[in-house]
XYZ file of C-alpha atoms in Angstrom:
306
model
C -0.076 -0.060 -0.160
C 1.621 3.285 -1.229
C 0.459 6.510 0.419
C 1.332 9.936 -1.159
C 0.301 13.482 -0.243
C -1.106 15.274 -3.173
C -1.921 18.553 -1.414
C -1.845 20.529 1.848
C -4.036 23.260 3.017
C -3.667 25.206 6.307
C -7.014 25.748 7.738
C -8.162 29.293 8.844
C -11.743 30.584 9.286
C -12.649 33.499 7.183
C -11.730 35.948 9.844
C -8.188 34.599 10.001
C -8.243 32.715 13.265
C -6.858 29.164 12.929
C -8.928 26.026 12.868
C -7.401 23.744 15.590
C -7.514 20.277 16.614
C -9.290 18.915 13.535
C -10.643 15.630 14.605
C -13.114 14.459 11.878
C -14.431 15.297 8.571
C -17.604 14.434 6.623
C -19.436 15.988 3.520
C -22.038 18.729 4.247
C -23.829 20.203 1.166
C -21.340 21.380 -1.297
C -18.498 21.292 1.171
C -16.996 19.488 4.159
C -17.627 19.783 7.922
C -14.495 19.633 10.029
C -14.871 18.886 13.868
C -12.579 20.556 16.224
C -12.040 18.412 19.271
C -11.004 21.371 21.347
C -14.197 23.409 20.638
C -17.846 23.670 20.615
C -17.595 25.089 16.929
C -16.962 23.200 13.685
C -15.532 24.553 10.327
C -17.382 24.296 7.298
C -15.200 24.230 4.205
C -16.675 25.294 1.009
C -14.360 26.296 -1.896
C -12.080 29.076 -0.590
C -14.240 29.744 2.476
C -14.073 28.325 6.015
C -17.067 29.388 8.084
C -17.730 28.762 11.794
C -20.723 26.591 12.678
C -21.725 26.295 16.232
C -22.395 22.630 17.224
C -22.955 23.003 20.990
C -23.580 25.801 23.523
C -20.462 27.280 25.394
C -19.364 25.226 28.396
C -18.924 27.425 31.524
C -18.911 30.476 28.948
C -16.193 28.885 26.926
C -15.955 27.740 23.314
C -12.383 26.568 23.175
C -10.393 24.556 25.673
C -6.809 23.751 26.424
C -4.399 22.019 28.795
C -2.494 25.457 29.215
C -5.611 27.182 30.246
C -6.703 24.529 32.452
C -9.902 23.930 30.617
C -9.283 20.809 28.708
C -11.609 18.734 31.196
C -14.443 20.897 29.934
C -14.121 20.083 26.315
C -17.009 17.862 24.486
C -14.245 16.305 22.526
C -16.199 15.599 19.292
C -13.932 13.022 17.547
C -16.364 11.374 14.907
C -18.135 12.795 11.744
C -20.143 10.237 9.834
C -22.630 10.775 6.985
C -26.068 10.145 8.025
C -29.917 11.088 7.195
C -32.667 12.848 9.177
C -35.976 12.032 7.866
C -34.614 11.094 4.580
C -32.398 14.124 4.125
C -28.595 14.191 4.258
C -26.899 14.933 7.576
C -23.690 14.644 9.366
C -23.534 12.788 12.736
C -20.866 13.836 15.268
C -20.033 12.024 18.263
C -17.999 12.596 21.461
C -15.066 10.384 22.408
C -16.796 9.030 25.600
C -13.362 9.379 27.426
C -14.889 11.379 30.279
C -18.486 11.883 31.274
C -18.514 15.231 29.563
C -17.711 13.698 26.238
C -20.823 11.523 25.595
C -22.889 13.880 23.456
C -24.061 13.333 19.833
C -24.710 16.164 17.343
C -26.492 16.199 14.087
C -26.178 18.709 11.369
C -28.470 18.950 8.284
C -29.332 21.569 5.760
C -32.598 23.385 5.471
C -32.666 25.609 2.355
C -28.826 25.590 2.506
C -28.814 26.693 6.119
C -27.330 24.312 8.695
C -29.708 23.101 11.439
C -28.089 21.591 14.517
C -29.599 19.155 17.064
C -27.679 17.560 20.005
C -28.504 14.908 22.551
C -26.939 13.229 25.574
C -25.855 9.545 24.858
C -24.133 8.541 28.160
C -26.116 5.144 28.577
C -25.111 4.204 25.116
C -21.313 4.825 25.640
C -21.573 2.837 28.897
C -23.159 -0.182 26.791
C -20.302 0.306 24.216
C -17.668 -0.052 26.933
C -19.401 -3.157 28.233
C -19.649 -4.877 24.949
C -15.926 -4.017 24.070
C -15.031 -5.250 27.798
C -13.006 -2.095 28.375
C -12.939 0.013 31.592
C -14.699 3.365 31.313
C -11.441 5.216 31.689
C -10.108 3.438 28.568
C -13.022 4.292 26.354
C -11.868 6.531 23.481
C -14.186 6.484 20.613
C -12.508 8.265 17.846
C -13.685 6.954 14.471
C -16.592 5.582 12.671
C -17.433 4.091 9.164
C -20.779 3.832 7.670
C -21.962 0.501 6.062
C -25.394 1.108 4.728
C -27.652 1.367 7.658
C -24.896 0.441 10.058
C -22.151 2.532 11.911
C -18.965 0.792 12.831
C -17.797 2.776 15.777
C -14.046 2.551 16.688
C -12.426 2.557 20.080
C -8.862 3.939 19.634
C -7.057 1.537 21.941
C -3.870 2.012 23.895
C -1.374 -0.947 23.813
C 0.538 0.770 26.623
C -2.506 0.386 28.816
C -3.215 -3.182 27.467
C -6.169 -2.014 25.370
C -6.279 -3.176 21.612
C -7.995 -1.033 18.996
C -11.659 -2.349 18.517
C -15.013 -1.697 17.241
C -18.789 -2.355 17.642
C -21.618 -1.980 15.222
C -24.719 0.322 15.781
C -27.668 0.790 13.700
C -27.537 4.309 12.217
C -31.226 5.004 12.387
C -31.399 4.241 16.174
C -28.338 6.421 16.750
C -29.926 9.213 14.929
C -33.188 8.806 16.934
C -31.387 8.746 20.153
C -29.502 12.052 19.319
C -32.813 13.546 18.368
C -34.519 12.436 21.595
C -37.003 10.306 19.753
C -35.596 7.040 21.459
C -33.749 6.076 24.586
C -29.978 6.029 24.231
C -29.910 2.953 26.401
C -32.016 0.944 23.962
C -29.682 1.523 20.981
C -28.334 -1.941 19.974
C -24.468 -2.512 20.130
C -23.216 -5.586 18.520
C -20.354 -7.381 16.697
C -17.320 -6.484 19.000
C -14.000 -6.845 17.058
C -10.242 -6.009 17.827
C -7.448 -5.251 15.559
C -3.849 -5.757 15.532
C -2.317 -2.694 13.845
C 1.386 -3.137 15.083
C 3.863 -0.772 16.614
C 6.405 1.925 15.406
C 9.352 2.635 17.628
C 7.766 0.555 20.516
C 4.599 2.571 20.336
C 1.354 0.870 19.422
C -0.698 2.216 16.474
C -4.190 3.150 17.584
C -7.368 4.062 15.481
C -8.209 7.641 15.022
C -10.734 7.314 12.159
C -12.167 4.844 9.552
C -13.859 4.900 6.172
C -15.551 2.254 4.101
C -14.589 1.667 0.607
C -16.871 0.823 -2.201
C -15.671 -2.807 -2.205
C -16.598 -3.280 1.513
C -13.137 -2.997 2.840
C -12.110 -0.298 5.305
C -9.369 2.258 5.669
C -8.414 3.166 9.076
C -6.274 6.048 10.025
C -3.958 5.422 13.235
C -1.435 7.169 15.269
C 1.513 5.760 17.368
C 1.094 8.198 20.243
C 3.024 7.664 23.411
C 0.342 8.196 26.185
C -0.637 6.344 29.092
C -4.160 6.881 29.012
C -7.284 7.972 26.934
C -7.045 11.651 27.903
C -3.487 12.961 27.862
C -1.636 13.843 24.696
C 1.769 12.487 24.125
C 4.496 12.402 21.466
C 3.322 11.014 17.978
C 5.980 9.004 16.584
C 4.106 8.019 13.342
C 0.837 8.105 11.470
C -0.433 5.403 9.206
C -3.406 4.022 7.264
C -4.458 0.435 7.627
C -6.461 -1.683 5.079
C -8.889 -3.914 6.788
C -11.183 -6.615 5.606
C -13.666 -7.642 8.436
C -11.431 -7.960 11.441
C -8.325 -8.854 9.459
C -5.619 -6.208 8.820
C -4.297 -6.627 5.250
C -1.679 -3.887 5.028
C -0.567 -1.012 7.020
C 1.259 2.043 5.246
C 2.902 4.985 6.905
C 1.568 8.379 6.082
C 4.393 10.683 4.854
C 5.658 13.443 7.002
C 4.466 16.994 6.003
C 7.071 19.797 6.243
C 9.233 17.645 8.463
C 6.460 16.801 11.041
C 4.410 13.640 11.744
C 0.946 14.346 10.195
C -1.314 12.986 12.881
C -4.318 12.193 10.748
C -7.635 12.233 12.872
C -10.269 12.469 10.153
C -10.814 10.772 6.857
C -13.331 11.266 3.990
C -13.584 9.455 0.873
C -13.341 11.697 -2.303
C -13.474 8.741 -4.739
C -11.741 5.665 -6.157
C -10.290 5.725 -9.606
C -7.908 3.281 -11.389
C -7.028 1.509 -8.182
C -6.195 4.750 -6.370
C -8.255 5.832 -3.453
C -8.523 9.636 -3.078
C -8.940 10.825 0.465
C -9.527 14.175 2.330
C -7.692 14.074 5.568
C -7.556 16.357 8.640
C -4.687 16.639 10.884
C -4.429 17.468 14.649
C -1.108 18.683 15.648
C -2.045 19.072 19.369
C -0.657 22.427 19.103
C -3.163 25.327 19.509
C -0.688 27.971 18.059
C -0.759 26.143 14.673
C -3.584 25.939 12.233
C -4.854 22.393 11.481
C -4.160 21.142 8.002
C -6.332 19.377 5.438
C -4.367 16.792 3.223
C -5.193 15.391 -0.069
C -4.064 11.692 0.150
C -3.640 9.175 -2.607
C -3.536 5.631 -1.570
C -2.584 2.840 -4.087
C -4.014 -0.320 -2.527
C -1.808 -2.780 -4.806
C-alpha cells in the first residue's frame, strides 16, 4: 500500500483565526464539515471559504479549551463525523469520544434551504453499553472513528497498547443512533453488537491506535492510526508516526505510513472518501497537531492499494 500527499492546506476561518485540533471530517452540502475536538464550533469548508458553525452551547462560558488554560476537562471532544440522514435528508452525525462523562454527546447537522440546522443529545447510557460490549474500563473508552456501512455505523475505540487495550469496534444501527440524538428514542435502547479487535502493530515501540475509519466501495475499510506515546485516553503524548491500515472484516491486510508534512508527523484524525479511480483511493484527511498555536491542515491523500 503506497500513500502519497497530493496537497496540503492550512485551515483558517474566514476571519483569519486558525482551525485547531481537527478531529473528523464529513461531507455537508457542497463542502466538508470539520470537527475541532477542542471546541464547541466546527469549520465548514466550501471552496475557499471556512465558516464557523456552532455545534454546542458554550461550556461555562467557553467555546475553546486547552491544557494550558486548565480547561481541557470541559471540552466535548467531538471525534467522529459520519454521513447520516434525518427524515430522509442528508446530515452529518458527530459523536464525542466518551473518554470522560463530559464527552458523551451526539450532534446532528443537516441543511434546510442551504442553512445548517443543529440538534444535540446526551448519549451517556449508550457509551456505557459500548464499553461493556468491548470489555474495556470506562477510563479506557476513547471512541475516535466511525465508518458507515449502509444502515450500520462501525464505531471504533482508539485503543492503547501501553494500557493493554487493543483497538476495537462495535456495530450500531444508524437509524437508532440518529433517533437517540434527536430524543426520539432512549439512548440505552440502541443495540450494540459485533465487537472486534484489531492488531495494527507498533512503530518505535509505540502501538498504532485508530483515529478514524472509512468504508471503501468494495466493502473493505481504511483506518487512520497514530502511534502516540500516552498512558491513557485523555492525555496527549508525542506522536512518532501516522499510518493507514487496510482492513477486511477484522483482518488487517496492510499498513502504510503516512508521509511527514514539512518535516512533521501528520497526525491524521479524520478521513473522508473523495473517490476511487484506477485502483487509487482519493482521500481528504484532517490533521490534529495537538498545538493550539498552529492551524490544522487538510491533506489530499492518494492511496494505491496494490
